[in-house]
PDB file of C-alpha atoms in Angstrom:
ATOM      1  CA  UNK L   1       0.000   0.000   0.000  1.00 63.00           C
ATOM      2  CA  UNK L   2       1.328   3.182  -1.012  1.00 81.00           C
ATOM      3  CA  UNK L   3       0.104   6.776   1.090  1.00 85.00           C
ATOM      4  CA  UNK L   4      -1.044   9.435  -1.406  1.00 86.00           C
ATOM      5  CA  UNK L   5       1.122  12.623  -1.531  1.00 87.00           C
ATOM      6  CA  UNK L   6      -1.770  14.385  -0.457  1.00 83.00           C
ATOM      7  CA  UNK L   7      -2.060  12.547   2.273  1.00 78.00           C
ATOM      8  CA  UNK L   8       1.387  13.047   3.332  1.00 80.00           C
ATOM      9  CA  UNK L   9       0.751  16.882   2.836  1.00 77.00           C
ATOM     10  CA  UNK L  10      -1.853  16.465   5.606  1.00 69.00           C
ATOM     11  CA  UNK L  11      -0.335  13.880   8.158  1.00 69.00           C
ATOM     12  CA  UNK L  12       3.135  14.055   7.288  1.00 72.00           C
ATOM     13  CA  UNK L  13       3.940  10.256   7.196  1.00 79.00           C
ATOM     14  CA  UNK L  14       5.782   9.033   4.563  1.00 85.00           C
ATOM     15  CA  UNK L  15       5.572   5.683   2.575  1.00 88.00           C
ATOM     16  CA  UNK L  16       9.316   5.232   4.547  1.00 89.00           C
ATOM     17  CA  UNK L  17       8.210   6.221   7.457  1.00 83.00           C
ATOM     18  CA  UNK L  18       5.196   4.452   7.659  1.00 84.00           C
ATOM     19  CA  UNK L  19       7.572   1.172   6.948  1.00 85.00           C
ATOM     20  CA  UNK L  20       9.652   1.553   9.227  1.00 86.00           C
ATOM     21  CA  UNK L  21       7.312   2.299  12.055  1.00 82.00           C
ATOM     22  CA  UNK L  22       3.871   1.253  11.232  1.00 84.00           C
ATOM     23  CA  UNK L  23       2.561  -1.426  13.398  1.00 86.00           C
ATOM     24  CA  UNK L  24       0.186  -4.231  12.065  1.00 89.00           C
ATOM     25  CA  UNK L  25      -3.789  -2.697  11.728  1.00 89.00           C
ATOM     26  CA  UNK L  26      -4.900  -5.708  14.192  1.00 91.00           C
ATOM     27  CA  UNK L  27      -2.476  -5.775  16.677  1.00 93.00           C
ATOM     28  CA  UNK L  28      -3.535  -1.573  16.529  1.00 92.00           C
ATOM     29  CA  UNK L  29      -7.464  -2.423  16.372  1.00 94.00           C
ATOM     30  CA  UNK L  30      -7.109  -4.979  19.076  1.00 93.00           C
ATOM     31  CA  UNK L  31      -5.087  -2.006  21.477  1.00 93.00           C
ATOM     32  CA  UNK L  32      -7.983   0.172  20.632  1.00 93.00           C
ATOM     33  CA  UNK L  33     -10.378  -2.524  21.583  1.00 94.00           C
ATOM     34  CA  UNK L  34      -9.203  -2.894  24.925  1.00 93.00           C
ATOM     35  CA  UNK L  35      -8.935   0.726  25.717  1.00 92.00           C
ATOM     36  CA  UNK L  36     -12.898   0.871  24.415  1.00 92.00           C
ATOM     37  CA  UNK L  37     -13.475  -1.081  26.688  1.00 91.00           C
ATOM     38  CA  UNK L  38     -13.228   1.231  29.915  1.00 91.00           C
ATOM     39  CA  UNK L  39     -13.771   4.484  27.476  1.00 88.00           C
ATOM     40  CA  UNK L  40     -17.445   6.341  28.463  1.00 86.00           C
ATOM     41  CA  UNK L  41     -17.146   8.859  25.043  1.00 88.00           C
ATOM     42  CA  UNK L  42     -15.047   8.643  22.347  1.00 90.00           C
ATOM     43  CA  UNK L  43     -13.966  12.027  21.374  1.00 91.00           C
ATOM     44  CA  UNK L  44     -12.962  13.321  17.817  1.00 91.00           C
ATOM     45  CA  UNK L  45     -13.274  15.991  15.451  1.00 89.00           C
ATOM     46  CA  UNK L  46     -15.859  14.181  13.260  1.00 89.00           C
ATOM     47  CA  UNK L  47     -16.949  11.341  15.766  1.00 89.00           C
ATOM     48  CA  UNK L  48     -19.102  10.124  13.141  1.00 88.00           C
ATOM     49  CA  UNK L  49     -17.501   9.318  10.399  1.00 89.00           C
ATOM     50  CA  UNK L  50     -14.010   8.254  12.447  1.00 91.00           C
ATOM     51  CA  UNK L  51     -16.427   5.638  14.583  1.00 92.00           C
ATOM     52  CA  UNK L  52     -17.897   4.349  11.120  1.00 93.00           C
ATOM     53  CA  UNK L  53     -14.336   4.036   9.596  1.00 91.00           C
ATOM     54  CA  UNK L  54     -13.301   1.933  12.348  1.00 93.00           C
ATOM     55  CA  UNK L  55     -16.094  -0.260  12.156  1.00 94.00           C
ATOM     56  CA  UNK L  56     -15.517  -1.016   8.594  1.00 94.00           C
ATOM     57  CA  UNK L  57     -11.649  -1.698   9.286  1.00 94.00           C
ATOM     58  CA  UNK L  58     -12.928  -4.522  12.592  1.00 95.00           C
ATOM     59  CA  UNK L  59     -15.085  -5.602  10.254  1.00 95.00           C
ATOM     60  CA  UNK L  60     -12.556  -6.173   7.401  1.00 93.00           C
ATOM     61  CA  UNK L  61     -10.074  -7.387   9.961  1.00 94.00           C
ATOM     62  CA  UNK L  62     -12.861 -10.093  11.062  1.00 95.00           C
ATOM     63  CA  UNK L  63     -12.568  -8.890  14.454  1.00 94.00           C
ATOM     64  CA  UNK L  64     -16.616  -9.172  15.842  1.00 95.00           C
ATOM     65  CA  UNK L  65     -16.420  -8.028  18.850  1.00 94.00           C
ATOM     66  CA  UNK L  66     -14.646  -4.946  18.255  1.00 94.00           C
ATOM     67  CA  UNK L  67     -17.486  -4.247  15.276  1.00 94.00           C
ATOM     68  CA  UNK L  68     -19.998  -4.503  18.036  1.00 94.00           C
ATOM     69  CA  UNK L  69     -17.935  -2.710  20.843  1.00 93.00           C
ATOM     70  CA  UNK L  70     -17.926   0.347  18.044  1.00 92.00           C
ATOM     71  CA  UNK L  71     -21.587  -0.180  17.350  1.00 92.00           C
ATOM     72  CA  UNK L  72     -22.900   1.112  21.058  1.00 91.00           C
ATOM     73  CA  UNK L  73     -20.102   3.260  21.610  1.00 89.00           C
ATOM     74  CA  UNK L  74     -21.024   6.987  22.561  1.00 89.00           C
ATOM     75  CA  UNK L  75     -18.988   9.243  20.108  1.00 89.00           C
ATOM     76  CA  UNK L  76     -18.550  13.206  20.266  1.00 89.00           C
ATOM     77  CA  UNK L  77     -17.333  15.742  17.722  1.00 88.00           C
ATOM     78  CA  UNK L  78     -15.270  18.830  18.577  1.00 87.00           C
ATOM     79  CA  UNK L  79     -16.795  20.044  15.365  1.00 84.00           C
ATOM     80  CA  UNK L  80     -20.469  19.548  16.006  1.00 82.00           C
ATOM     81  CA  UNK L  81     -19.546  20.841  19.949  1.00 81.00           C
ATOM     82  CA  UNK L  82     -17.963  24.150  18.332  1.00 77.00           C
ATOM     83  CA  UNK L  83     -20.659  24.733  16.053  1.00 74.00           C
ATOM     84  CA  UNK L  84     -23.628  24.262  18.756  1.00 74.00           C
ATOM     85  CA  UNK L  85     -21.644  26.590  21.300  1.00 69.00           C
ATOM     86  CA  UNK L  86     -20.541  29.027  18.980  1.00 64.00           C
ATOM     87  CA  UNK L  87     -23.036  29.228  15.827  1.00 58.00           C
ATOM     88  CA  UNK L  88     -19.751  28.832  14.083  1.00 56.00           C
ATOM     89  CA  UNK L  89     -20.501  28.492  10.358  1.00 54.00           C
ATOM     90  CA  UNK L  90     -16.804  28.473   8.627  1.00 54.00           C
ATOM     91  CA  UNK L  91     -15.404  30.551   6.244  1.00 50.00           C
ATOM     92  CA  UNK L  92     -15.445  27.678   3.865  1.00 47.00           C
ATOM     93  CA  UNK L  93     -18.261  25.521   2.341  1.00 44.00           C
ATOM     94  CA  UNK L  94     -20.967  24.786   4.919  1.00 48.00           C
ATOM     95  CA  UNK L  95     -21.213  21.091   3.446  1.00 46.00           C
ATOM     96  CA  UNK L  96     -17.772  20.263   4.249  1.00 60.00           C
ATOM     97  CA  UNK L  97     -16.175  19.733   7.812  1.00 68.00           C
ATOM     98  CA  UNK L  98     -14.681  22.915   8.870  1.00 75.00           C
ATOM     99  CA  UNK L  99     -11.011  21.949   9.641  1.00 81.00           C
ATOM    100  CA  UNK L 100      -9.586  21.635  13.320  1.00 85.00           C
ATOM    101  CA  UNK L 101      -7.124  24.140  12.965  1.00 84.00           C
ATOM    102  CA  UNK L 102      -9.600  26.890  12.065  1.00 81.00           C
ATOM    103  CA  UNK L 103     -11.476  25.840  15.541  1.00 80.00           C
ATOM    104  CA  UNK L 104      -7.758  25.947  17.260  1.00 82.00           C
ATOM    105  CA  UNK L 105      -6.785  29.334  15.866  1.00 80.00           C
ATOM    106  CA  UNK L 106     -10.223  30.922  16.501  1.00 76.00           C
ATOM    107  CA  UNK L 107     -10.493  29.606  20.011  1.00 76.00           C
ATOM    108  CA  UNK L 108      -7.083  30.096  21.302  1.00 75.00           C
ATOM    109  CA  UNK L 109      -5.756  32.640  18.891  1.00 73.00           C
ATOM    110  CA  UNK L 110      -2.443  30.822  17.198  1.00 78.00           C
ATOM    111  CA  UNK L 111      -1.920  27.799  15.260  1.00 84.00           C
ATOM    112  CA  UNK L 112      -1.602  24.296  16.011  1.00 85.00           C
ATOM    113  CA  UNK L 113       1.777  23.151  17.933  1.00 81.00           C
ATOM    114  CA  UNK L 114       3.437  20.487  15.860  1.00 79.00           C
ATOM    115  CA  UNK L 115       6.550  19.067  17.095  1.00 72.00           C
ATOM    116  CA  UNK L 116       7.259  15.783  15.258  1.00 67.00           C
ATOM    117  CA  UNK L 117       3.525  14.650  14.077  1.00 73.00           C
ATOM    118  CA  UNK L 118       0.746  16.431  13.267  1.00 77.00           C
ATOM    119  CA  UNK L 119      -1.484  13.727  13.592  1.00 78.00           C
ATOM    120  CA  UNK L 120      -0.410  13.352  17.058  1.00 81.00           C
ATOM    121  CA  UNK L 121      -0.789  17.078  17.410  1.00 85.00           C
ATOM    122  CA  UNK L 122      -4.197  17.077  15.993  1.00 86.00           C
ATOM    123  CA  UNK L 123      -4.985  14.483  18.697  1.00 87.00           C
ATOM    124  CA  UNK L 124      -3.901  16.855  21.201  1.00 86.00           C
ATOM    125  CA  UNK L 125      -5.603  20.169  19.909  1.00 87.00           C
ATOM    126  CA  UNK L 126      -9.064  18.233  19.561  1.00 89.00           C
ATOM    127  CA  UNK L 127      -8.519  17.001  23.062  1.00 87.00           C
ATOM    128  CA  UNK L 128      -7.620  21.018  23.952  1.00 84.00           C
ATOM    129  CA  UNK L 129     -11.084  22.128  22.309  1.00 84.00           C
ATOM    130  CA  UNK L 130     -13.016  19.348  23.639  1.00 85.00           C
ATOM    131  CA  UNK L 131     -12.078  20.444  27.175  1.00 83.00           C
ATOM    132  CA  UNK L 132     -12.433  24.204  26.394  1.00 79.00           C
ATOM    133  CA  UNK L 133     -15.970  23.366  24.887  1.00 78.00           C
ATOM    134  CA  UNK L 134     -17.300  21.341  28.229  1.00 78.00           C
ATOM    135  CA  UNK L 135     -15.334  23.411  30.672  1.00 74.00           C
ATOM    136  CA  UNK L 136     -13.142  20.445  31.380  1.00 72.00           C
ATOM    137  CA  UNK L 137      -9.953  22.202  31.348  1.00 65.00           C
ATOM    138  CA  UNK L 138      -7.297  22.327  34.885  1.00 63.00           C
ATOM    139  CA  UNK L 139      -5.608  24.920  35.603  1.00 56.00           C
ATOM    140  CA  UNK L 140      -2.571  22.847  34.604  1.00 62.00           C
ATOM    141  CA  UNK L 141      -3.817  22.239  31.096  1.00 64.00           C
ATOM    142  CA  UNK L 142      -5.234  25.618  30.445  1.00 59.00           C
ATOM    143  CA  UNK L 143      -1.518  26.812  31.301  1.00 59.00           C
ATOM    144  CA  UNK L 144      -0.102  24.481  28.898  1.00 64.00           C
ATOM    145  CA  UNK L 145      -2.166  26.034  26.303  1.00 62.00           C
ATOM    146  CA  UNK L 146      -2.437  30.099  27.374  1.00 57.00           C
ATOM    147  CA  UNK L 147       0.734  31.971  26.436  1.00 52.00           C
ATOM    148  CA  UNK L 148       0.030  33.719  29.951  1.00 52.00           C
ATOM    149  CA  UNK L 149       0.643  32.295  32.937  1.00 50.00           C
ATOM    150  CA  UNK L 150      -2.677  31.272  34.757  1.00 52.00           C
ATOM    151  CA  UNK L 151      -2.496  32.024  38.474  1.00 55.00           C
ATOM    152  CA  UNK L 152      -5.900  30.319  39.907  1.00 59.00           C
ATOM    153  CA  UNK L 153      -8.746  28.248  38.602  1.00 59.00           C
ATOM    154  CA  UNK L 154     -11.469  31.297  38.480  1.00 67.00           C
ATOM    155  CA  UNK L 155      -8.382  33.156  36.257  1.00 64.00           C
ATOM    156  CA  UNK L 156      -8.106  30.405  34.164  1.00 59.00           C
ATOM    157  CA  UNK L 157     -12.302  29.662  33.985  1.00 63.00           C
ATOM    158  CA  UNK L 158     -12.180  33.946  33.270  1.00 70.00           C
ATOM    159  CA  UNK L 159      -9.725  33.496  30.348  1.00 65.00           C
ATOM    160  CA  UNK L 160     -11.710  30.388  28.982  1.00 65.00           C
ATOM    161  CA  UNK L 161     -14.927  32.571  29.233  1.00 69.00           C
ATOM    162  CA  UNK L 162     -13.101  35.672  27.141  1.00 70.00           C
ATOM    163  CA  UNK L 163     -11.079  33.099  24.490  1.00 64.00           C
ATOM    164  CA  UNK L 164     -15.048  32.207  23.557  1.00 62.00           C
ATOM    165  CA  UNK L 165     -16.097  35.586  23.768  1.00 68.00           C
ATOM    166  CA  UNK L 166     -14.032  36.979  22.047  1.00 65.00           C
ATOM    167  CA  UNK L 167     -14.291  34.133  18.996  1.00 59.00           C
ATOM    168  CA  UNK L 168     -17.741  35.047  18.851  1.00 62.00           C
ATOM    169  CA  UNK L 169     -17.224  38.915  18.378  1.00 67.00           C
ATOM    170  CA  UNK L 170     -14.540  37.702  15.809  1.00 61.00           C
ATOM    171  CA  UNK L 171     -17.491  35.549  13.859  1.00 57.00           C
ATOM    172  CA  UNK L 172     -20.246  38.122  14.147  1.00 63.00           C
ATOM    173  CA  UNK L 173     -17.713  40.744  12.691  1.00 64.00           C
ATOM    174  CA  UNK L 174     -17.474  38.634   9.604  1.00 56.00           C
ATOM    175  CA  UNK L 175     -20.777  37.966   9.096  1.00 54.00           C
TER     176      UNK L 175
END
């Protein structure tokens, strides 16, 4: 199997780097499965779709109870989370998923930190909007991700309150 170019524009893994590191899809499905099984909510930017994809590769990889783990799982999308909190409509085509890093950027006001992978990166931002989104954050992880130093938990649930606030003036300015 060869990774489209395209692809590799938008993960950054490489046909050599995914030989050299990749690890077989059931011994990865079969990890998964186990950490399903104490998981409440699966969280992603497109829930959905990322749930159904996985179902069709336990299915292909004949692995049933997995299938029907994925079946009853409880998924949530940062995207459909953004968009019900925010009335967040995109600058781009309203059919199309509007991309993570537009969510990242409008919410905390700079770009996506990549260090080596982005789709580890990605992971990490949609866990970061997730939490902003449910007001899940700690005071630790909200400092992790403000360029300011956060000195108490009301600070931090202040700054929280004014990064949404402050998206929303952004969106009702453009519209």
């Amino acid at each position: 199997y060869g990774i489209p170019s395209e692809d590799t524009q938008l993960h950054q893994v490489t046909n050599d780097h995914a030989q050299r590191f990749s690890l077989p899809l059931n011994h990865c499905l079969q990890t998964f499965s186990i950490d399903l099984e104490t998981a409440d909510l699966v969280v992603s930017h497109n829930a959905i779709f990322d749930i159904q994809l996985l179902l069709a590769e336990a299915e292909r990889a004949n692995l049933p109870e997995l299938a029907e783990q994925l079946k009853i799982t409880r998924g949530e999308s940062t995207e459909r989370l953004f968009r019900k909190r925010t009335a967040y409509t995109g600058t781009r085509n309203l059919v199309k998923l509007v991309p993570l890093e537009d969510y990242y950027a409008h919410l905390f006001n700079r770009s996506i930190p990549v260090n080596e992978s982005k789709t580890l990166a990605a992971a990490i931002a949609t866990q970061h909007v997730f939490k902003l989104l449910v007001g899940e954050f700690t005071i630790d992880e909200l400092a992790e991700v403000m360029p300011v130093p956060i000195l108490d938990y009301e600070e931090g649930r202040r700054r929280v309150e004014a990064l949404v606030a402050g998206f929303e003036r952004r969106v009702a300015s453009t519209n």
